[in-house]
Amino acid sequence: DAKTTQPNSMESNEEEPVHLPCNHSTISGTDYIHWYRQLPSQGPEYVIHGLTSNVNNRMASLAIAEDRKSSTLILHRATLRDAAVYYCILREKGNTPLVFGKGTRLSVIA
Amino acid sequence: EAQVTQNPRYLITVTGKKLTVTCSQNMNHEYMSWYRQDPGLGLRQIYYSMNVEVTDKGDVPEGYKVSRKEKRNFPLILESPSPNQTSLYFCASSPNPVRHEQYFGPGTRLTVT
């Protein structure tokens, strides 16, 4: 399975943008890049996914490098509610399980 | 409200006493799965089901059973729980196996003494 590498933790000030990096140098052509987050005492929550092009949704933006070996999840204005562990996951389309690594613990400071 | 529910949310039991953790979704999803989350190991898939009466093993199926008799329910059964099954369990569902987003339940914290 292709692996992802994320920083263990990051910190952001409230109402500022946050860029969460993910390296996946062994990504295959059929791997989609997924981001989930897990708020304290809750189950994981889907954030966004993409294949080659940058993606935007109501929660975040996903910027994918041209060579697809890295990506960045962008939260445009961090709020206290965004404090969570963020997981970058590679998954082929189809029935393959989500493999969660350790993720990045994001702290948001008021 | 569209959701995945799990019961119980917390359970303390003793070694060898059979237990069932229920999972139910009200979104008419075909695909359901169970994960366990352990410190330092992340979430690992236990079992999954692509539709009614279709189940298959995930990465860590030993010691667990599942059934999918109805579309909405996907119970996790521990026939003879052991302390190494102490963990946080999550049920998830998705409209179908090829959809990217999965919806997770709130979790069940199980302690086996």
Coordinates of N, CA and C in Angstrom, one line a residue:
Chain A
D1 N 0.8 -1.2 0.0 CA 0.0 0.0 0.0 C 0.9 1.3 0.0
A2 N 0.5 2.2 -0.8 CA 1.2 3.5 -0.8 C 1.0 4.1 0.6
K3 N 2.1 4.8 1.1 CA 2.1 5.4 2.4 C 2.0 6.9 2.3
T4 N 1.5 7.5 3.4 CA 1.5 8.9 3.5 C 2.3 9.4 4.7
T5 N 2.9 10.5 4.6 CA 3.7 11.1 5.7 C 3.1 12.5 6.1
Q6 N 2.7 12.7 7.3 CA 2.2 13.9 7.8 C 2.9 14.4 9.0
P7 N 3.0 15.7 9.3 CA 3.6 16.1 10.6 C 2.7 15.7 11.7
N8 N 3.3 15.4 12.8 CA 2.6 14.9 14.0 C 1.6 16.0 14.5
S9 N 2.0 17.2 14.5 CA 1.1 18.3 15.0 C 1.4 19.6 14.3
M10 N 0.3 20.4 14.4 CA 0.5 21.8 13.9 C -0.4 22.7 14.7
E11 N -0.1 23.9 14.7 CA -0.9 24.9 15.5 C -1.3 26.1 14.6
S12 N -2.4 26.6 14.8 CA -2.9 27.7 14.0 C -3.6 28.7 14.9
N13 N -3.6 30.0 14.5 CA -4.5 30.9 15.2 C -5.9 30.9 14.6
E14 N -6.8 31.2 15.4 CA -8.2 31.3 15.0 C -8.3 32.3 13.9
E15 N -9.2 32.0 12.9 CA -9.5 32.8 11.8 C -8.4 33.0 10.8
E16 N -7.3 32.3 10.9 CA -6.2 32.3 9.9 C -6.3 31.1 9.1
P17 N -5.7 31.1 7.9 CA -5.7 29.9 7.0 C -4.7 28.9 7.6
V18 N -5.0 27.6 7.3 CA -4.2 26.5 7.8 C -3.9 25.7 6.6
H19 N -2.6 25.3 6.4 CA -2.2 24.4 5.3 C -1.6 23.2 5.9
L20 N -2.3 22.1 5.7 CA -1.9 20.8 6.3 C -1.2 20.0 5.2
P21 N 0.1 19.7 5.3 CA 0.8 19.0 4.2 C 0.7 17.5 4.4
C22 N 0.8 16.8 3.2 CA 0.9 15.3 3.2 C 1.8 14.9 2.1
N23 N 2.8 14.1 2.4 CA 3.6 13.5 1.3 C 3.2 12.1 1.0
H24 N 3.2 11.8 -0.3 CA 2.8 10.4 -0.7 C 3.6 10.1 -2.0
S25 N 4.9 10.0 -1.8 CA 5.8 9.9 -2.9 C 5.6 8.6 -3.7
T26 N 5.0 7.5 -3.1 CA 4.9 6.3 -3.8 C 3.4 6.1 -4.3
I27 N 2.7 7.2 -4.5 CA 1.3 7.1 -4.9 C 1.2 6.5 -6.3
S28 N 0.2 5.7 -6.6 CA 0.0 5.1 -7.9 C -1.0 5.9 -8.7
G29 N -1.0 5.6 -9.9 CA -1.9 6.4 -10.8 C -3.4 6.3 -10.5
T30 N -3.8 5.2 -9.8 CA -5.2 4.9 -9.5 C -5.5 5.3 -8.1
D31 N -4.6 5.8 -7.3 CA -4.9 6.2 -5.9 C -5.5 7.6 -5.8
Y32 N -6.7 7.6 -5.1 CA -7.3 8.9 -4.8 C -6.7 9.4 -3.4
I33 N -6.6 10.7 -3.3 CA -6.2 11.3 -2.0 C -7.4 11.7 -1.3
H34 N -7.5 11.1 -0.1 CA -8.7 11.5 0.8 C -8.2 12.2 2.1
W35 N -9.0 13.0 2.6 CA -8.8 13.6 3.9 C -10.0 13.4 4.8
Y36 N -9.7 12.9 5.9 CA -10.7 12.8 7.0 C -10.2 13.5 8.2
R37 N -11.1 13.9 9.1 CA -10.7 14.4 10.4 C -11.5 13.8 11.5
Q38 N -10.9 13.8 12.7 CA -11.5 13.2 13.8 C -11.5 14.2 15.0
L39 N -12.7 14.7 15.3 CA -12.8 15.7 16.4 C -12.7 14.9 17.7
P40 N -12.4 15.5 18.8 CA -12.3 14.8 20.1 C -13.5 14.0 20.4
S41 N -13.4 12.8 20.8 CA -14.5 11.9 21.2 C -15.5 11.7 20.1
Q42 N -15.2 11.8 18.8 CA -16.1 11.5 17.8 C -15.5 10.6 16.8
G43 N -16.3 10.1 15.9 CA -15.8 9.2 14.8 C -15.2 10.1 13.7
P44 N -14.4 9.5 12.8 CA -13.9 10.2 11.7 C -15.0 10.9 10.8
E45 N -14.6 11.9 10.2 CA -15.5 12.7 9.4 C -14.8 12.9 8.0
Y46 N -15.5 12.6 6.9 CA -15.0 12.9 5.6 C -14.8 14.4 5.4
V47 N -13.7 14.8 4.8 CA -13.5 16.2 4.5 C -13.5 16.4 3.0
I48 N -12.7 15.7 2.3 CA -12.5 16.0 0.8 C -11.7 14.9 0.2
H49 N -11.8 14.8 -1.1 CA -10.9 13.9 -1.8 C -10.6 14.4 -3.2
G50 N -9.6 13.9 -3.9 CA -9.2 14.3 -5.2 C -8.3 13.3 -5.9
L51 N -8.2 13.4 -7.2 CA -7.3 12.5 -7.9 C -6.1 13.3 -8.5
T52 N -6.4 14.3 -9.4 CA -5.3 15.0 -10.0 C -5.5 16.5 -9.8
S53 N -6.7 17.0 -10.0 CA -7.0 18.4 -9.9 C -7.3 18.9 -8.5
N54 N -7.1 20.2 -8.3 CA -7.4 20.8 -7.0 C -8.9 20.7 -6.9
V55 N -9.4 20.6 -5.6 CA -10.8 20.4 -5.3 C -11.2 21.4 -4.2
N56 N -12.4 21.9 -4.3 CA -12.9 22.8 -3.3 C -14.3 22.2 -2.8
N57 N -14.6 22.3 -1.6 CA -15.9 22.1 -1.1 C -16.2 23.0 0.1
R58 N -17.3 22.8 0.7 CA -17.7 23.8 1.7 C -16.8 23.7 3.0
M59 N -16.1 22.6 3.1 CA -15.3 22.4 4.3 C -13.9 22.9 4.1
A60 N -13.3 22.6 2.9 CA -11.9 22.8 2.7 C -11.6 22.8 1.2
S61 N -10.3 23.1 1.0 CA -9.7 22.9 -0.4 C -8.6 21.9 -0.4
L62 N -8.4 21.2 -1.5 CA -7.3 20.3 -1.6 C -6.5 20.7 -2.8
A63 N -5.2 20.9 -2.5 CA -4.3 21.3 -3.5 C -3.4 20.1 -3.7
I64 N -3.3 19.6 -5.0 CA -2.5 18.4 -5.3 C -1.4 18.8 -6.2
A65 N -0.1 18.4 -5.8 CA 1.0 18.8 -6.6 C 0.9 18.2 -8.0
E66 N 1.6 18.8 -9.0 CA 1.5 18.3 -10.3 C 2.0 16.9 -10.5
D67 N 3.0 16.5 -9.8 CA 3.5 15.1 -9.8 C 2.8 14.2 -8.9
R68 N 1.8 14.7 -8.2 CA 0.9 14.0 -7.2 C 1.7 13.3 -6.1
K69 N 2.9 13.7 -5.8 CA 3.6 13.1 -4.7 C 3.4 13.9 -3.4
S70 N 2.6 14.9 -3.4 CA 2.3 15.6 -2.2 C 1.0 16.3 -2.4
S71 N 0.3 16.6 -1.3 CA -0.9 17.4 -1.4 C -1.0 18.2 -0.1
T72 N -1.9 19.2 -0.2 CA -2.1 20.1 1.0 C -3.6 20.3 1.2
L73 N -4.0 20.1 2.4 CA -5.4 20.4 2.8 C -5.4 21.8 3.3
I74 N -6.3 22.7 2.8 CA -6.4 24.1 3.2 C -7.7 24.4 3.9
L75 N -7.6 24.8 5.1 CA -8.7 25.3 5.8 C -8.6 26.8 5.7
H76 N -9.6 27.5 5.1 CA -9.4 28.9 4.8 C -9.5 29.8 6.0
R77 N -10.3 29.5 7.0 CA -10.3 30.3 8.2 C -10.5 29.3 9.3
A78 N -9.5 29.0 10.1 CA -9.6 28.0 11.1 C -10.5 28.6 12.3
T79 N -11.3 27.7 12.8 CA -12.1 28.0 14.0 C -11.7 27.0 15.1
L80 N -12.2 27.3 16.3 CA -11.9 26.4 17.4 C -12.4 25.0 17.1
R81 N -13.5 25.0 16.4 CA -14.2 23.7 16.1 C -13.4 22.8 15.1
D82 N -12.4 23.5 14.4 CA -11.5 22.7 13.5 C -10.4 22.0 14.2
A83 N -10.3 22.1 15.5 CA -9.2 21.4 16.2 C -9.6 19.9 16.2
A84 N -8.7 19.1 15.6 CA -8.9 17.7 15.4 C -7.7 17.1 14.9
V85 N -7.7 15.7 14.7 CA -6.7 15.0 14.0 C -7.1 14.9 12.6
Y86 N -6.2 15.3 11.7 CA -6.5 15.2 10.2 C -5.7 14.1 9.6
Y87 N -6.4 13.3 8.9 CA -5.8 12.1 8.2 C -5.7 12.2 6.7
C88 N -4.6 12.0 6.2 CA -4.4 12.0 4.7 C -4.3 10.5 4.3
I89 N -5.2 10.1 3.4 CA -5.3 8.6 3.1 C -5.3 8.4 1.6
L90 N -4.6 7.4 1.2 CA -4.6 7.1 -0.3 C -5.5 5.8 -0.4
R91 N -6.4 5.9 -1.4 CA -7.3 4.7 -1.5 C -7.6 4.6 -3.0
E92 N -7.5 3.4 -3.5 CA -8.0 3.2 -4.9 C -9.5 3.2 -4.9
K93 N -10.0 3.6 -6.0 CA -11.5 3.6 -6.2 C -11.9 2.1 -6.1
G94 N -13.0 1.8 -5.5 CA -13.4 0.5 -5.3 C -13.4 0.0 -3.9
N95 N -13.5 -1.2 -3.7 CA -13.6 -1.7 -2.4 C -12.3 -2.0 -1.8
T96 N -11.7 -0.9 -1.3 CA -10.5 -1.1 -0.5 C -10.7 -0.3 0.8
P97 N -10.2 -0.8 1.9 CA -10.4 -0.1 3.1 C -9.7 1.2 3.2
L98 N -10.2 2.1 4.0 CA -9.5 3.3 4.4 C -8.4 2.9 5.4
V99 N -7.2 3.2 5.2 CA -6.1 2.9 6.1 C -5.7 4.2 6.8
F100 N -6.0 4.3 8.0 CA -5.7 5.6 8.8 C -4.4 5.4 9.4
G101 N -3.5 6.4 9.2 CA -2.2 6.5 9.9 C -2.4 7.3 11.2
K102 N -1.4 8.0 11.6 CA -1.4 8.7 12.8 C -2.0 10.1 12.6
G103 N -1.9 10.6 11.4 CA -2.5 12.0 11.2 C -1.7 13.1 11.8
T104 N -2.3 14.3 11.6 CA -1.7 15.5 12.1 C -2.7 16.1 13.1
R105 N -2.3 16.3 14.3 CA -3.1 16.9 15.3 C -3.1 18.4 15.2
L106 N -4.2 19.0 14.8 CA -4.3 20.5 14.7 C -4.8 21.1 15.9
S107 N -4.1 22.1 16.5 CA -4.6 22.9 17.6 C -4.9 24.3 17.0
V108 N -6.0 24.8 17.5 CA -6.4 26.2 17.1 C -6.4 27.0 18.3
I109 N -5.7 28.1 18.2 CA -5.6 29.0 19.4 C -6.5 30.3 19.2
A110 N -7.2 30.6 20.2 CA -8.1 31.7 20.1 C -7.4 33.0 20.2
Chain B
E1 N -32.8 12.8 10.7 CA -31.4 13.1 10.5 C -30.6 11.9 10.0
A2 N -29.9 12.1 9.0 CA -29.1 10.9 8.4 C -27.9 10.7 9.4
Q3 N -27.8 9.4 9.8 CA -26.8 9.1 10.8 C -26.5 7.6 10.9
V4 N -25.3 7.3 11.5 CA -24.9 6.0 11.9 C -25.0 5.9 13.4
T5 N -25.7 5.0 13.9 CA -25.8 4.8 15.4 C -25.2 3.5 15.8
Q6 N -24.6 3.6 17.0 CA -23.9 2.4 17.6 C -24.4 2.3 19.0
N7 N -24.6 1.0 19.5 CA -25.0 0.8 20.8 C -24.3 -0.5 21.3
P8 N -23.8 -0.6 22.6 CA -23.8 0.6 23.5 C -22.6 1.5 23.1
R9 N -22.5 2.7 23.7 CA -21.4 3.6 23.5 C -20.2 3.2 24.4
Y10 N -20.5 2.6 25.5 CA -19.5 2.2 26.5 C -19.9 0.8 27.0
L11 N -18.9 0.0 27.1 CA -19.2 -1.4 27.6 C -17.9 -1.9 28.3
I12 N -18.1 -2.4 29.6 CA -17.1 -3.1 30.3 C -17.6 -4.5 30.5
T13 N -16.7 -5.5 30.1 CA -17.2 -6.9 30.3 C -16.0 -7.7 30.7
V14 N -16.2 -9.0 30.9 CA -15.2 -9.9 31.3 C -14.8 -10.8 30.2
T15 N -13.6 -11.4 30.3 CA -13.1 -12.3 29.3 C -14.1 -13.5 29.1
G16 N -14.4 -13.8 27.9 CA -15.2 -14.9 27.5 C -16.7 -14.7 27.5
K17 N -17.2 -13.6 27.9 CA -18.6 -13.3 27.9 C -19.1 -12.7 26.6
K18 N -19.8 -13.5 25.8 CA -20.2 -13.0 24.5 C -20.9 -11.7 24.5
L19 N -20.6 -10.9 23.5 CA -21.3 -9.6 23.4 C -21.5 -9.2 21.9
T20 N -22.5 -8.3 21.8 CA -22.8 -7.8 20.4 C -22.8 -6.3 20.5
V21 N -22.1 -5.6 19.6 CA -22.2 -4.2 19.4 C -23.1 -3.9 18.2
T22 N -24.1 -3.2 18.3 CA -25.0 -3.0 17.2 C -24.6 -1.7 16.4
C23 N -24.9 -1.7 15.1 CA -24.7 -0.6 14.2 C -25.9 -0.5 13.3
S24 N -26.4 0.7 13.2 CA -27.5 0.9 12.3 C -27.4 2.2 11.6
Q25 N -27.8 2.2 10.3 CA -27.7 3.4 9.5 C -29.1 3.6 8.8
N26 N -29.5 4.9 8.7 CA -30.8 5.2 8.1 C -30.7 5.9 6.8
M27 N -29.6 5.6 6.0 CA -29.3 6.3 4.8 C -29.5 5.4 3.6
N28 N -29.9 4.1 3.8 CA -30.1 3.1 2.8 C -28.7 2.8 2.1
H29 N -27.7 2.9 2.8 CA -26.4 2.6 2.3 C -26.1 1.1 2.1
E30 N -25.5 0.8 1.0 CA -25.2 -0.6 0.7 C -24.0 -1.1 1.5
Y31 N -23.0 -0.2 1.6 CA -21.7 -0.6 2.2 C -21.6 -0.2 3.6
M32 N -21.2 -1.2 4.4 CA -20.9 -0.9 5.9 C -19.6 -1.6 6.3
S33 N -19.0 -1.1 7.3 CA -17.8 -1.7 7.8 C -17.6 -1.4 9.3
W34 N -16.7 -2.2 9.9 CA -16.3 -2.0 11.2 C -14.8 -1.7 11.3
Y35 N -14.4 -0.8 12.2 CA -13.0 -0.4 12.4 C -12.8 -0.5 13.9
R36 N -11.5 -0.7 14.3 CA -11.1 -0.5 15.7 C -9.9 0.5 15.7
Q37 N -9.9 1.3 16.7 CA -8.9 2.3 16.8 C -8.1 2.1 18.1
D38 N -6.8 2.0 18.0 CA -5.9 1.7 19.1 C -4.8 2.7 19.1
P39 N -4.4 3.2 20.2 CA -3.3 4.2 20.3 C -2.0 3.7 19.6
G40 N -1.5 4.6 18.7 CA -0.3 4.2 18.0 C -0.5 3.3 16.7
L41 N -1.7 2.8 16.6 CA -2.0 1.9 15.4 C -3.0 2.5 14.5
G42 N -3.6 3.6 14.8 CA -4.6 4.2 13.9 C -5.9 3.3 13.9
L43 N -6.7 3.5 12.9 CA -7.9 2.8 12.7 C -7.6 1.6 11.7
R44 N -8.1 0.4 12.1 CA -7.9 -0.7 11.2 C -9.3 -1.4 11.0
Q45 N -9.4 -1.9 9.7 CA -10.7 -2.4 9.4 C -10.8 -3.9 9.9
I46 N -12.0 -4.2 10.4 CA -12.2 -5.5 11.0 C -13.0 -6.4 9.9
Y47 N -14.1 -5.9 9.6 CA -15.0 -6.6 8.6 C -15.7 -5.5 7.8
Y48 N -16.1 -5.9 6.6 CA -17.0 -5.1 5.8 C -18.1 -5.8 5.1
S49 N -19.1 -5.1 4.6 CA -20.2 -5.7 3.9 C -20.6 -4.9 2.7
M50 N -20.6 -5.5 1.6 CA -20.9 -4.7 0.4 C -22.4 -4.7 0.1
N51 N -23.2 -5.6 0.8 CA -24.6 -5.5 0.6 C -25.2 -6.6 1.6
V52 N -26.5 -6.7 1.6 CA -27.1 -7.7 2.4 C -26.6 -9.1 2.1
E53 N -26.3 -9.8 3.2 CA -25.8 -11.2 3.1 C -24.4 -11.3 2.4
V54 N -23.7 -10.2 2.3 CA -22.4 -10.2 1.7 C -21.4 -9.6 2.7
T55 N -20.6 -10.4 3.3 CA -19.6 -9.9 4.2 C -18.2 -10.4 3.9
D56 N -17.2 -9.7 4.3 CA -15.8 -10.2 4.1 C -14.9 -9.6 5.1
K57 N -13.7 -10.3 5.2 CA -12.8 -9.9 6.3 C -12.0 -8.7 5.9
G58 N -11.7 -7.8 6.9 CA -10.8 -6.7 6.7 C -9.4 -7.1 7.1
D59 N -8.7 -6.2 7.7 CA -7.3 -6.4 8.1 C -7.1 -7.2 9.4
V60 N -8.1 -7.0 10.3 CA -7.9 -7.6 11.6 C -9.2 -8.4 12.1
P61 N -9.6 -9.4 11.4 CA -10.9 -10.1 11.7 C -10.9 -11.1 12.8
E62 N -9.7 -11.5 13.2 CA -9.6 -12.6 14.2 C -10.4 -12.2 15.5
G63 N -11.2 -13.1 15.9 CA -12.0 -12.9 17.2 C -13.3 -12.2 17.0
Y64 N -13.6 -11.9 15.8 CA -14.9 -11.1 15.5 C -15.7 -11.9 14.5
K65 N -17.0 -11.6 14.6 CA -18.0 -12.1 13.6 C -18.9 -10.9 13.3
V66 N -19.5 -11.0 12.1 CA -20.5 -10.0 11.7 C -21.6 -10.7 11.0
S67 N -22.7 -10.0 10.8 CA -23.8 -10.5 10.0 C -24.5 -9.3 9.3
R68 N -25.1 -9.5 8.2 CA -25.8 -8.5 7.5 C -27.1 -9.0 6.9
K69 N -28.1 -9.2 7.8 CA -29.4 -9.8 7.4 C -30.3 -8.7 6.8
E70 N -30.1 -7.5 7.3 CA -30.9 -6.3 6.7 C -29.9 -5.3 6.3
K71 N -30.4 -4.4 5.4 CA -29.5 -3.4 4.8 C -29.0 -2.4 5.9
R72 N -29.9 -2.1 6.8 CA -29.6 -1.0 7.8 C -28.7 -1.4 8.9
N73 N -28.6 -2.7 9.2 CA -28.0 -3.2 10.4 C -26.7 -4.0 10.1
F74 N -25.7 -3.8 10.9 CA -24.4 -4.5 10.7 C -23.8 -4.8 12.1
P75 N -24.3 -5.7 12.9 CA -23.8 -6.0 14.2 C -22.4 -6.6 14.2
L76 N -21.6 -6.2 15.2 CA -20.3 -6.8 15.4 C -20.4 -7.7 16.7
I77 N -20.0 -9.0 16.5 CA -20.2 -10.0 17.5 C -18.8 -10.5 18.0
L78 N -18.6 -10.4 19.3 CA -17.4 -11.0 19.9 C -17.9 -12.2 20.7
E79 N -17.6 -13.4 20.2 CA -18.1 -14.7 20.8 C -17.4 -14.9 22.1
S80 N -16.1 -14.7 22.2 CA -15.4 -14.9 23.4 C -14.3 -13.8 23.6
P81 N -14.8 -12.6 24.1 CA -13.9 -11.5 24.1 C -12.6 -11.7 25.0
S82 N -11.6 -11.1 24.6 CA -10.3 -11.2 25.3 C -9.8 -9.8 25.6
P83 N -8.9 -9.6 26.5 CA -8.4 -8.3 26.9 C -7.8 -7.6 25.7
N84 N -7.2 -8.3 24.7 CA -6.6 -7.6 23.6 C -7.7 -7.0 22.6
Q85 N -8.9 -7.3 22.9 CA -10.0 -6.6 22.1 C -10.5 -5.4 22.8
T86 N -9.9 -5.0 23.8 CA -10.2 -3.7 24.4 C -9.8 -2.6 23.4
S87 N -10.7 -1.8 23.1 CA -10.5 -0.8 22.0 C -11.6 0.1 21.8
L88 N -11.5 1.0 20.9 CA -12.6 1.9 20.5 C -13.0 1.5 19.1
Y89 N -14.3 1.2 19.0 CA -14.8 0.6 17.7 C -15.7 1.6 17.0
F90 N -15.5 1.6 15.7 CA -16.3 2.5 14.9 C -17.0 1.7 13.8
C91 N -18.3 2.0 13.5 CA -19.0 1.5 12.4 C -19.1 2.6 11.4
A92 N -19.0 2.2 10.1 CA -19.1 3.2 9.0 C -20.0 2.7 7.9
S93 N -20.5 3.6 7.2 CA -21.3 3.2 6.0 C -21.1 4.2 4.8
S94 N -21.4 3.7 3.7 CA -21.2 4.4 2.4 C -22.3 4.0 1.4
P95 N -22.8 4.9 0.6 CA -23.8 4.6 -0.4 C -23.5 3.3 -1.1
N96 N -22.3 3.2 -1.6 CA -21.8 1.9 -2.2 C -20.3 1.8 -2.1
P97 N -19.7 0.7 -2.4 CA -18.3 0.5 -2.2 C -17.4 1.5 -2.9
V98 N -17.9 2.0 -4.1 CA -17.0 2.8 -4.9 C -17.1 4.3 -4.5
R99 N -18.0 4.7 -3.7 CA -18.1 6.1 -3.2 C -17.0 6.4 -2.3
H100 N -16.5 7.6 -2.4 CA -15.3 8.0 -1.7 C -15.6 8.3 -0.2
E101 N -16.7 8.9 0.1 CA -16.9 9.3 1.5 C -17.6 8.2 2.3
Q102 N -17.1 8.0 3.5 CA -17.7 7.1 4.4 C -18.2 7.9 5.6
Y103 N -19.3 7.4 6.2 CA -19.9 8.1 7.3 C -19.8 7.2 8.6
F104 N -19.2 7.8 9.6 CA -18.8 7.0 10.8 C -19.8 7.3 11.9
G105 N -20.0 6.2 12.7 CA -20.8 6.3 13.9 C -19.9 7.0 15.0
P106 N -20.5 7.2 16.2 CA -19.9 7.9 17.3 C -18.9 7.1 18.0
G107 N -18.9 5.8 17.8 CA -17.9 4.9 18.5 C -18.4 4.2 19.7
T108 N -17.8 3.0 20.0 CA -18.1 2.2 21.1 C -16.8 1.9 21.8
R109 N -16.7 2.3 23.1 CA -15.5 2.0 23.8 C -15.7 0.8 24.6
L110 N -14.9 -0.3 24.3 CA -15.1 -1.6 24.9 C -13.9 -1.9 25.8
T111 N -14.1 -2.3 27.0 CA -13.1 -2.7 27.9 C -13.3 -4.2 28.3
V112 N -12.4 -5.0 28.1 CA -12.5 -6.5 28.4 C -11.5 -6.7 29.5
T113 N -12.0 -7.2 30.7 CA -11.1 -7.4 31.8 C -10.9 -8.9 32.1

